[in-house]
XYZ file of C-alpha atoms in Angstrom:
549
model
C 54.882 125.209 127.726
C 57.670 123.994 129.188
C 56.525 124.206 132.465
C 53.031 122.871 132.146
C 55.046 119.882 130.701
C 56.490 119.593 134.228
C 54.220 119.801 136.121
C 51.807 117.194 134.063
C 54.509 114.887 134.058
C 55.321 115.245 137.696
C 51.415 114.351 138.465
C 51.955 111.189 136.250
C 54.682 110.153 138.391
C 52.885 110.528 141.536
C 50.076 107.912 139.534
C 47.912 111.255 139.832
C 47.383 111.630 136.197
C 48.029 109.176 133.202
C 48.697 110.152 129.504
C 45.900 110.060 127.860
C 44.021 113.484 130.627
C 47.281 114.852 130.197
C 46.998 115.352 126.660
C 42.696 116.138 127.003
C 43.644 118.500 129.601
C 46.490 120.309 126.659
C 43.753 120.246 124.267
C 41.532 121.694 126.197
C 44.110 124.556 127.540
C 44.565 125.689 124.197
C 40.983 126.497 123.929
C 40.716 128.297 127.084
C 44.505 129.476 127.777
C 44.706 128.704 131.170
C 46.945 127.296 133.247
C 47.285 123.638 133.238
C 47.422 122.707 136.847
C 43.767 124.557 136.487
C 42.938 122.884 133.327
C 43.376 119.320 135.155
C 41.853 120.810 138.236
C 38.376 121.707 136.285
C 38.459 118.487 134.333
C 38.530 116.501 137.831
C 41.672 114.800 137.051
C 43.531 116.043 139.634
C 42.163 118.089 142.797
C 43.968 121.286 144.198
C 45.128 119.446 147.181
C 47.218 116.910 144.801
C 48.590 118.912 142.963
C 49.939 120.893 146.144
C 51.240 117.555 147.362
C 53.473 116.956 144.710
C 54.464 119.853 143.964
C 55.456 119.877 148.063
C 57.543 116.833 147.592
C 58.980 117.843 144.813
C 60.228 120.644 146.344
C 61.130 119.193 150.081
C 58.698 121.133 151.685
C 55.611 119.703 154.282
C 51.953 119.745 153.069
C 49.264 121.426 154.953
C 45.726 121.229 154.829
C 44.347 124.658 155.783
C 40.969 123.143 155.966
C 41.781 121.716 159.234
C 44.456 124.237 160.201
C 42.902 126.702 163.013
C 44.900 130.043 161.525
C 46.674 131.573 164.889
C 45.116 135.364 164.950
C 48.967 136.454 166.324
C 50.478 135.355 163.371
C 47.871 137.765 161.027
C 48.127 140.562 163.705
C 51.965 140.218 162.146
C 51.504 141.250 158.576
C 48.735 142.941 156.847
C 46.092 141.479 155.121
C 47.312 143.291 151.257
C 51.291 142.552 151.989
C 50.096 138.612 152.279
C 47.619 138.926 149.374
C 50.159 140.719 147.144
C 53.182 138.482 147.692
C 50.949 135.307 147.650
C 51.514 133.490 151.716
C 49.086 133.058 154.727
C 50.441 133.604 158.028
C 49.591 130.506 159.475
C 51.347 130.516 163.281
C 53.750 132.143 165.364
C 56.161 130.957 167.990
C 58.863 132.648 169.966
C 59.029 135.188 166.998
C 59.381 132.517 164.113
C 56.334 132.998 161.742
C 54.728 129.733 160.293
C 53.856 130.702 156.753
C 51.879 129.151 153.467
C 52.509 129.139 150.166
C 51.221 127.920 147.146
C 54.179 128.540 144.898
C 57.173 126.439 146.065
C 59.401 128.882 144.378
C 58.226 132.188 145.960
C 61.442 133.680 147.696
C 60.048 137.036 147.967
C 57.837 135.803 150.261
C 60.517 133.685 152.530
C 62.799 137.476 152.431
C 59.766 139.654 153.334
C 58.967 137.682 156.330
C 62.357 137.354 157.522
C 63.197 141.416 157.515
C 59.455 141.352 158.959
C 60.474 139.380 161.660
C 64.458 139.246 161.997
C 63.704 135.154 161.889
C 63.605 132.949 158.911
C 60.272 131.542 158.865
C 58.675 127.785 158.767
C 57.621 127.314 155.052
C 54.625 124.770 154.578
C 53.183 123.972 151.150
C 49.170 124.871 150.492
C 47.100 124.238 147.789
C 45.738 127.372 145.870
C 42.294 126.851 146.636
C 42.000 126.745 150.396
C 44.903 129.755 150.292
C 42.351 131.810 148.285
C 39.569 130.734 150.476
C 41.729 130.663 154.139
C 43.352 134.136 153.449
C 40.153 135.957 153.092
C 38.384 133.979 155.852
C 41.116 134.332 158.074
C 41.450 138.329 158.138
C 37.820 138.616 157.462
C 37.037 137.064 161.088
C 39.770 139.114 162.291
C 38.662 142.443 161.216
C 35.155 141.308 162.050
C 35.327 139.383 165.654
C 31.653 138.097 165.966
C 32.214 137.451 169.540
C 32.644 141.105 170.130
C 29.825 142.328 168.031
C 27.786 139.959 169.186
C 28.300 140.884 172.840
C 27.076 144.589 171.842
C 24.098 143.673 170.499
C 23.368 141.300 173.514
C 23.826 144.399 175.980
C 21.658 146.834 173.376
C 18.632 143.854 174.092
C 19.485 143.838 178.138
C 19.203 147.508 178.507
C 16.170 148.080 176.522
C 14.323 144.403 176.760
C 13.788 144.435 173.403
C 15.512 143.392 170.068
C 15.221 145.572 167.094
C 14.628 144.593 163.573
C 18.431 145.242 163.265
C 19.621 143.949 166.055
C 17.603 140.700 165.197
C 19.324 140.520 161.486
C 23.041 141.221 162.482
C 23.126 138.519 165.578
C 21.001 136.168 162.646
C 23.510 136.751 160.218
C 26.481 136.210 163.093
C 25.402 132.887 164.068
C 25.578 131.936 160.780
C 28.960 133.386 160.098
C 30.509 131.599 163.276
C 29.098 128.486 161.896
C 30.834 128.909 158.315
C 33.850 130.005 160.409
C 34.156 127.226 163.042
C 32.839 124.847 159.630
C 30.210 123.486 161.335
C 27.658 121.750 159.582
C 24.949 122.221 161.439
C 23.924 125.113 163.697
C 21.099 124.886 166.411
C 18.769 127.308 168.068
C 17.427 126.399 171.049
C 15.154 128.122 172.802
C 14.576 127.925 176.561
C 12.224 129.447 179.403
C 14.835 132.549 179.686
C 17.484 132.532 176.965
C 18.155 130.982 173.417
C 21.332 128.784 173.775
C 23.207 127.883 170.396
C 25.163 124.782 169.558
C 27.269 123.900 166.081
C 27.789 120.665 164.821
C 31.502 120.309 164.535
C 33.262 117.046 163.133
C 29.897 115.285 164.262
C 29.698 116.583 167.694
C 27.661 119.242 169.306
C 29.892 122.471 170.331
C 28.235 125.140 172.764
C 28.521 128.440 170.891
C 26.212 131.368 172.171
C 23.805 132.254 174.783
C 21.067 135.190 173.506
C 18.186 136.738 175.401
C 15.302 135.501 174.969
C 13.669 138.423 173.979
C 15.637 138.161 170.039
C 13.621 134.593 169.955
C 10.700 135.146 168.094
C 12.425 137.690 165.716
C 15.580 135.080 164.850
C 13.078 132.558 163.717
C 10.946 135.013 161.452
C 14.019 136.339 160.041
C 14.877 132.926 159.483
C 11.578 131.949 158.072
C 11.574 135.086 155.893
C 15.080 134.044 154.034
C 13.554 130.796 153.686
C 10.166 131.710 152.399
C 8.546 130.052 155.120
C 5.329 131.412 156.853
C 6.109 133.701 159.884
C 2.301 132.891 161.083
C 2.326 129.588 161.383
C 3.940 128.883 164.298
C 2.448 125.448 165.723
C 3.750 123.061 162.737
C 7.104 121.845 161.695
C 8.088 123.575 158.395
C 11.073 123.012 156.154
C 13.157 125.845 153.592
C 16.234 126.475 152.155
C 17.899 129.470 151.519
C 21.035 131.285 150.518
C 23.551 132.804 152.335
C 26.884 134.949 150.660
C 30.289 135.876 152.427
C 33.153 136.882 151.216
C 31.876 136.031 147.532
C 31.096 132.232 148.483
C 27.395 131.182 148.306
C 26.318 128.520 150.902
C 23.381 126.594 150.621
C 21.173 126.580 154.241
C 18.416 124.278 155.052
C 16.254 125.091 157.882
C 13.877 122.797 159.703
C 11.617 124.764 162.317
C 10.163 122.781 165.129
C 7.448 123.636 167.743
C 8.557 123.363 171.752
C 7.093 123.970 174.859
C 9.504 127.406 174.653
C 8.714 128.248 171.344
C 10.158 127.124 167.986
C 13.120 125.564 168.064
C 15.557 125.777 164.390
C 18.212 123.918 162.986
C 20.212 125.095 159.930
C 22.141 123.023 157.937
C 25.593 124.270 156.270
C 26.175 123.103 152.640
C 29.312 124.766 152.455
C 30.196 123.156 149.041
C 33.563 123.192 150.169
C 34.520 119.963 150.768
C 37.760 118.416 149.224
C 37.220 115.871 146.515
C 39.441 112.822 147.771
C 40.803 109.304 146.597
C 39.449 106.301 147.812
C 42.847 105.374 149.425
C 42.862 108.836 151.180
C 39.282 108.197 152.569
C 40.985 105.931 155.955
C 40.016 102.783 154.831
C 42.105 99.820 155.191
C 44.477 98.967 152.495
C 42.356 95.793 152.241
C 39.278 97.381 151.993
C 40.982 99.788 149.757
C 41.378 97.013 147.524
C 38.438 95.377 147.368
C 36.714 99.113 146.664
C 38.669 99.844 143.477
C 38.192 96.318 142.177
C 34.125 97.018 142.558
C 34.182 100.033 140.750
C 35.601 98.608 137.975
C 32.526 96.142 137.496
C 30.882 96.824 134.335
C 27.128 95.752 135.717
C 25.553 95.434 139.138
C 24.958 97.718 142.020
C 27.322 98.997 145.126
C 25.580 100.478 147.756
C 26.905 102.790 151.109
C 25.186 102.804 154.326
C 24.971 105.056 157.016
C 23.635 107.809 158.420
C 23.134 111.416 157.467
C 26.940 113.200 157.452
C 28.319 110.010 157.706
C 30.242 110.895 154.255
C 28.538 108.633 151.672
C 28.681 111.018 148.742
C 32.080 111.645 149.571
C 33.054 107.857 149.097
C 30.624 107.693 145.825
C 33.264 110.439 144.332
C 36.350 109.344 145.295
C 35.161 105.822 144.069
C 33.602 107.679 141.082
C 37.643 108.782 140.333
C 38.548 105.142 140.242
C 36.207 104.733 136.888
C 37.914 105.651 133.576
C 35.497 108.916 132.850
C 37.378 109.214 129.123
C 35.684 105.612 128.259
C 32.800 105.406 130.538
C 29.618 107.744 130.514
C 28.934 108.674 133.811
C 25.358 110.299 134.742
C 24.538 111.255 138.327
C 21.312 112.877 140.260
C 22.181 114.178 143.153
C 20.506 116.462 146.451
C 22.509 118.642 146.227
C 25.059 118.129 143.821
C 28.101 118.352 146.413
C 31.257 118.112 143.504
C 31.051 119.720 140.267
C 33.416 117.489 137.978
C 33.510 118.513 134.055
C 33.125 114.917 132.604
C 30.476 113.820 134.470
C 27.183 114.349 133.280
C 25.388 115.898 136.903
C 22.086 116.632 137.816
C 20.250 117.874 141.008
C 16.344 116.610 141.982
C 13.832 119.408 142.281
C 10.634 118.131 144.033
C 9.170 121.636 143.305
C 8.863 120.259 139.607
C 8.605 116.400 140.482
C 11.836 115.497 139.379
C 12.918 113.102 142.010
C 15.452 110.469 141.653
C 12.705 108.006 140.397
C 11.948 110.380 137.042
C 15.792 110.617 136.829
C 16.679 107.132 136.602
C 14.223 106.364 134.451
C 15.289 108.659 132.006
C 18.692 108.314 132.278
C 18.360 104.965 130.373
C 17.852 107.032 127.227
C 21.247 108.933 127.745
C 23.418 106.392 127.086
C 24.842 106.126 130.447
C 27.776 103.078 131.680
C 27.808 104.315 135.208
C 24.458 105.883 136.872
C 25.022 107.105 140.133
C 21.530 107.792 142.067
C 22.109 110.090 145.028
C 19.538 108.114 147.289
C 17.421 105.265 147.924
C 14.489 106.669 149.208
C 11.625 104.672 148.003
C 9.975 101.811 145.824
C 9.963 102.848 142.443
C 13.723 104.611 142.928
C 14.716 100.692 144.338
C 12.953 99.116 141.548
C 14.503 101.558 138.564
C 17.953 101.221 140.144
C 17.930 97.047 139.718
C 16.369 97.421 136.341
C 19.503 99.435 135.618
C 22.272 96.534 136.979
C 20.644 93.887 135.238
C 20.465 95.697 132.033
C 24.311 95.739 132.152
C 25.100 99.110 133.890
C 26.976 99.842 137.386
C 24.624 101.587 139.440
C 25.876 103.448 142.469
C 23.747 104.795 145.503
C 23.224 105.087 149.314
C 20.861 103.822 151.378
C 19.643 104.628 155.204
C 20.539 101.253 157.152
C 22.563 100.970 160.371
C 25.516 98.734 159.127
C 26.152 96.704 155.571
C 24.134 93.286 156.078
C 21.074 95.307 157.642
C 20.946 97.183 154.120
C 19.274 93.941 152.483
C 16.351 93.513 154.598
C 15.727 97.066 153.825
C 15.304 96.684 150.048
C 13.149 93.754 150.657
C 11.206 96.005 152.810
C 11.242 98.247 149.456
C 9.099 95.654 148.087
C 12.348 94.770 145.779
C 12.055 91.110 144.253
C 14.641 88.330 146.125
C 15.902 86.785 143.070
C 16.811 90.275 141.316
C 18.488 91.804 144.210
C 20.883 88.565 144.567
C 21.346 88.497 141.168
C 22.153 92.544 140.862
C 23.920 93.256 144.238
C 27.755 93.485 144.054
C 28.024 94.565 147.619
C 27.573 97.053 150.563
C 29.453 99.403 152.173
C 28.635 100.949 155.355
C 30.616 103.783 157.149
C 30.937 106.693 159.641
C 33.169 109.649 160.162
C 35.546 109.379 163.237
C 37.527 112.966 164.605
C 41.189 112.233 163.862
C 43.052 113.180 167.267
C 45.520 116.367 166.981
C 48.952 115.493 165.953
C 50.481 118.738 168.062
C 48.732 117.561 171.479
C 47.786 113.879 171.542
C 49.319 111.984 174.443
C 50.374 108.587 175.258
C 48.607 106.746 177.815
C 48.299 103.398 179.666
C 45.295 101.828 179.025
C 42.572 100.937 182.115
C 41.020 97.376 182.806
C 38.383 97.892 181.191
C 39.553 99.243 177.794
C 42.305 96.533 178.157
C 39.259 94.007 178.140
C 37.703 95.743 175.337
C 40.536 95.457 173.050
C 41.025 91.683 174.490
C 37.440 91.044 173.477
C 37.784 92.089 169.659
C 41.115 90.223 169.114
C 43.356 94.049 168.695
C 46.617 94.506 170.231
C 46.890 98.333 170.841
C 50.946 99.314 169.926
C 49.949 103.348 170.989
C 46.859 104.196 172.243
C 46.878 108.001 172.968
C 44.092 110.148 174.734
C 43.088 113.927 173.584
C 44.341 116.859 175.183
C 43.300 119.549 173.516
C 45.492 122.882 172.321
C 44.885 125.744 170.351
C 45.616 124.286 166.763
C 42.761 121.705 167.473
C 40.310 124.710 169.551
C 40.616 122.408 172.344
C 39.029 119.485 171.136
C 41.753 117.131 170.930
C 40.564 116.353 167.650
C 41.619 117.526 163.947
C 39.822 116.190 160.676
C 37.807 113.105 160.353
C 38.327 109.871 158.698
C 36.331 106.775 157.236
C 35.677 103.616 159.274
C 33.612 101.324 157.316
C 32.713 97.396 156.869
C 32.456 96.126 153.157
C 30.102 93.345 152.611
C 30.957 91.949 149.205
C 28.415 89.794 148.048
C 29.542 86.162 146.414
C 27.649 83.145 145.273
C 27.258 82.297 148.730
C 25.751 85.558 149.930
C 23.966 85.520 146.736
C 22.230 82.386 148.157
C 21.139 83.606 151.463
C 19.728 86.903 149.996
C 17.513 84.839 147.757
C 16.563 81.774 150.148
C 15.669 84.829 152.785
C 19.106 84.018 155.274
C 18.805 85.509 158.444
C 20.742 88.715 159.196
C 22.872 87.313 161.601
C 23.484 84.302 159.341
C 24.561 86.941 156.440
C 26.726 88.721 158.952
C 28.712 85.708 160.089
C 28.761 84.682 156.862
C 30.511 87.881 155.667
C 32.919 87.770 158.485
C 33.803 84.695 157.302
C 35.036 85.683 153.844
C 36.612 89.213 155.261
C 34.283 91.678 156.448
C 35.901 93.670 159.404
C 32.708 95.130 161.262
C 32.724 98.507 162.089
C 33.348 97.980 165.938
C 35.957 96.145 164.747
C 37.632 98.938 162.574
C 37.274 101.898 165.158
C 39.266 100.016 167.384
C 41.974 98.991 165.020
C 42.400 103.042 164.633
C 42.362 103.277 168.448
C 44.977 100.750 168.572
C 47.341 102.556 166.224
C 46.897 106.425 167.801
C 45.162 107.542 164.974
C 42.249 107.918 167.059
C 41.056 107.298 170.466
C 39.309 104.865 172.484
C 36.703 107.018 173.677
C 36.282 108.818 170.002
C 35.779 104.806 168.846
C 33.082 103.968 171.256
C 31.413 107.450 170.785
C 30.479 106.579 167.089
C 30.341 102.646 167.039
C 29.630 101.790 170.860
């Protein structure tokens, strides 16, 4: 007990935890006997990645996140998959014979004296959390033992030399393109067919990335193979059609959507990852500003109203919603969401996930949340009247509602509700503010470079008032796969909405006279904010004008 004393109050002094989940979370451990840095994990009152933080500092060791650490295949090719798994470290990289190791347990020796009479060289320790260890160890010698760009190329000259693709051969290079997608952690993976080949393309932090060329003779039995997974009808081959399916590796269940589209070449799919993987963050981790910071986590401790987020699809909305979401006290609030899909599974939060198969949408949801007793509702969407109208009944009847909304940038967001058919005087009256946002690639710490800026970007800066003190381009290296880029972060504009705003919404202000207005009183636009993260090095100018410009 000792320990798990520790290690709660070391999470207290990182302002991680407070008292009151420390002593839920040794209540609950007694009833279930696990550990507690997984008994606060499950409750949501820490996340994996925290804990591995502190315990990191605590022990004067560097964090890592292995999500957006490319794994180095030399450094596995170094130790075997069951020595790594038994003594509990990931090879991670290797350079000039030192091996760059993981660990999860600050205080494993046996693995630092393994490695060194592996090697002869005292390795590079870096802290990981136990989660993305698990889930990077397997993954990692998985796709070694398995290299998909080898298989693949088989299969490819099996279809060349006979001109046609077997039912086997058209399941294995189906299942590989989606296993290269899971293990490049794309989000979205594209097949494109063409007069002579099918070319594929992943969507990788938000941009396309070529990944495979296939004959053209596999086409037409990818997409039934596709359609078949995702109970779609193989026959029908001259409308769009939409399905979902399920897709397991190494013991991890993702979640595929597939949208089929007729061509001119034939059907043309796109598959959508929901890897469910995604790390459950703080709002002051997200990239925000500290300002904006600020002003978030005083919002979310309104009692009434509603606070909306903007932006496109995979511009991380629900990711926002639950980091703000961590920001509410969930030991005196009741918190109800409905969600598609539900993205974070958090134990004190009452969740729920639509199912139009059965009608229940987000409208049936909200209305019956009212009889649960709920102090927070958080609706996952926006998508039509009724949803619009249930969701300001909700604010004025003295909860915080929470939501997201398809508009281009925070002021255009009202307009849109009024489009909704949603009454002037009870959206001024319920609207606390809006938040719009996109994701922008980090560039790679190991090979961003200085640069001197041309005329033009000089003018660019000029024009929106930003002094760059290190503006670096992307160069691209193996840790990043070339890109230049590693990660993404938030940019976003926060409209908050006072009695002044309040005024325009109802007397029907223009949107450029709600704009200014929000300037005015603080709003940095979103222009504004990718070039502010241009101007520091966090990003670069050409990664700022891809997603604002």
């Amino acid at each position: 007990m000792a320990t798990a004393v520790r290690v709660g109050d070391l999470l207290i002094s990182k302002g991680f935890l407070d008292k009151r989940q420390l002593n839920i979370a040794l209540i609950q451990q007694k009833v279930t006997g696990d550990m507690l840095g997984d008994t606060l994990i499950n409750l949501g009152f820490v996340t994996s990645a925290e804990l591995a933080q502190s315990l990191a500092e605590q022990s004067n060791l560097e964090y890592v996140d292995l999500n957006t650490y490319v794994v180095a295949e030399e450094a596995l090719k170094v130790v075997p998959k069951e020595l790594a798994e038994k003594i509990g470290f990931i090879p991670m990289d290797i350079d000039d014979g030192v091996l760059t190791v993981g660990v999860s347990n600050p205080s494993n020796v046996l693995a630092i004296d393994i490695v060194t009479k592996m090697t002869r060289h005292t390795p590079k320790v870096y802290i990981v959390d136990a989660d993305s260890f698990r889930d990077s160890l397997e993954r990692a010698y998985f796709f070694l033992q398995n290299p998909i760009q080898d298989r693949m190329s088989a299969i490819i000259n099996e279809i060349k030399t006979t001109g046609t693709a077997t039912g086997n051969a058209v399941t294995a290079l189906t299942e590989l393109v989606i296993m290269d997608g899971i293990r490049k952690n794309a989000t979205d993976v594209h097949i494109n067919p063409t007069s002579s080949v099918i070319q594929i393309f992943y969507r990788i932090d938000g941009v396309l990335q070529y990944g495979h060329c296939i004959p053209r003779a596999a086409h037409t039995g990818i997409v039934s193979r596709i359609k078949i997974l995702s109970h779609l009808d193989i026959a029908e081959q001259r409308l769009p059609q939409d399905g979902s399916f399920r897709f397991t590796i190494l013991n991890r269940a993702y979640d595929i959507r597939v949208s089929t589209v007729p061509t001119v070449y034939g059907e043309n799919v796109v598959m959508r990852l929901l890897t469910g993987s995604a790390s459950l963050l703080r709002i002051d981790k997200l990239g925000f500003d500290a300002a904006n910071t600020a002003r978030i986590k005083a919002l979310f401790q309104k009692s009434s109203g509603i606070v909306l987020i903007t932006g496109p699809t995979g511009s991380g909305k629900t990711t926002t919603l639950y980091a703000a979401l961590r920001e509410i006290d969930l030991i005196e609030r009741n918190v109800i969401t409905v969600e598609d899909p539900v993205e974070y599974k958090l134990s004190l939060i009452k969740q729920t996930q639509v199912n139009e198969k059965v009608g229940y949408d987000f409208a049936l949801a909200g209305r019956n949340f009212m009889r649960q007793d709920p102090d927070v509702m958080l609706l996952g969407e926006i998508r039509d009247e009724e949803t619009a109208r249930i969701a300001i009944r909700a604010s004025i009847t003295g909860h915080l509602v929470l939501s997201t909304l398809h508009a281009n940038d925070a002021v255009s967001a009202i307009p849109r509700l009024i489009d909704l058919k949603v009454d002037r005087f009870l959206l001024s009256s319920s609207i606390l503010a809006v938040m719009a946002q996109r994701l922008i690639r980090k560039v790679c710490v190991y090979c961003k470079k200085n640069y001197v800026l041309n005329e033009q970007e000089i003018d660019a800066f000029k024009e929106a008032g930003i002094t760059p003190s290190a503006p670096v381009k992307a160069a691209g290296c193996p840790k990043c796969n070339g890109t230049g880029y590693a990660g993404r972060m938030v940019i976003g504009e926060i409209m908050i909405v006072d009695d002044d705003i309040r005024e325009m919404i109802y007397s029907g202000g223009s949107i450029t006279a709600l704009k200014t207005a929000a300037v005015k009183k603080g709003m940095v636009p979103l222009k504004e904010s990718a070039m502010l993260r241009a101007a520091e090095g966090t990003t670069t100018y050409d990664e700022a004008m891809r997603v604002t410009g």
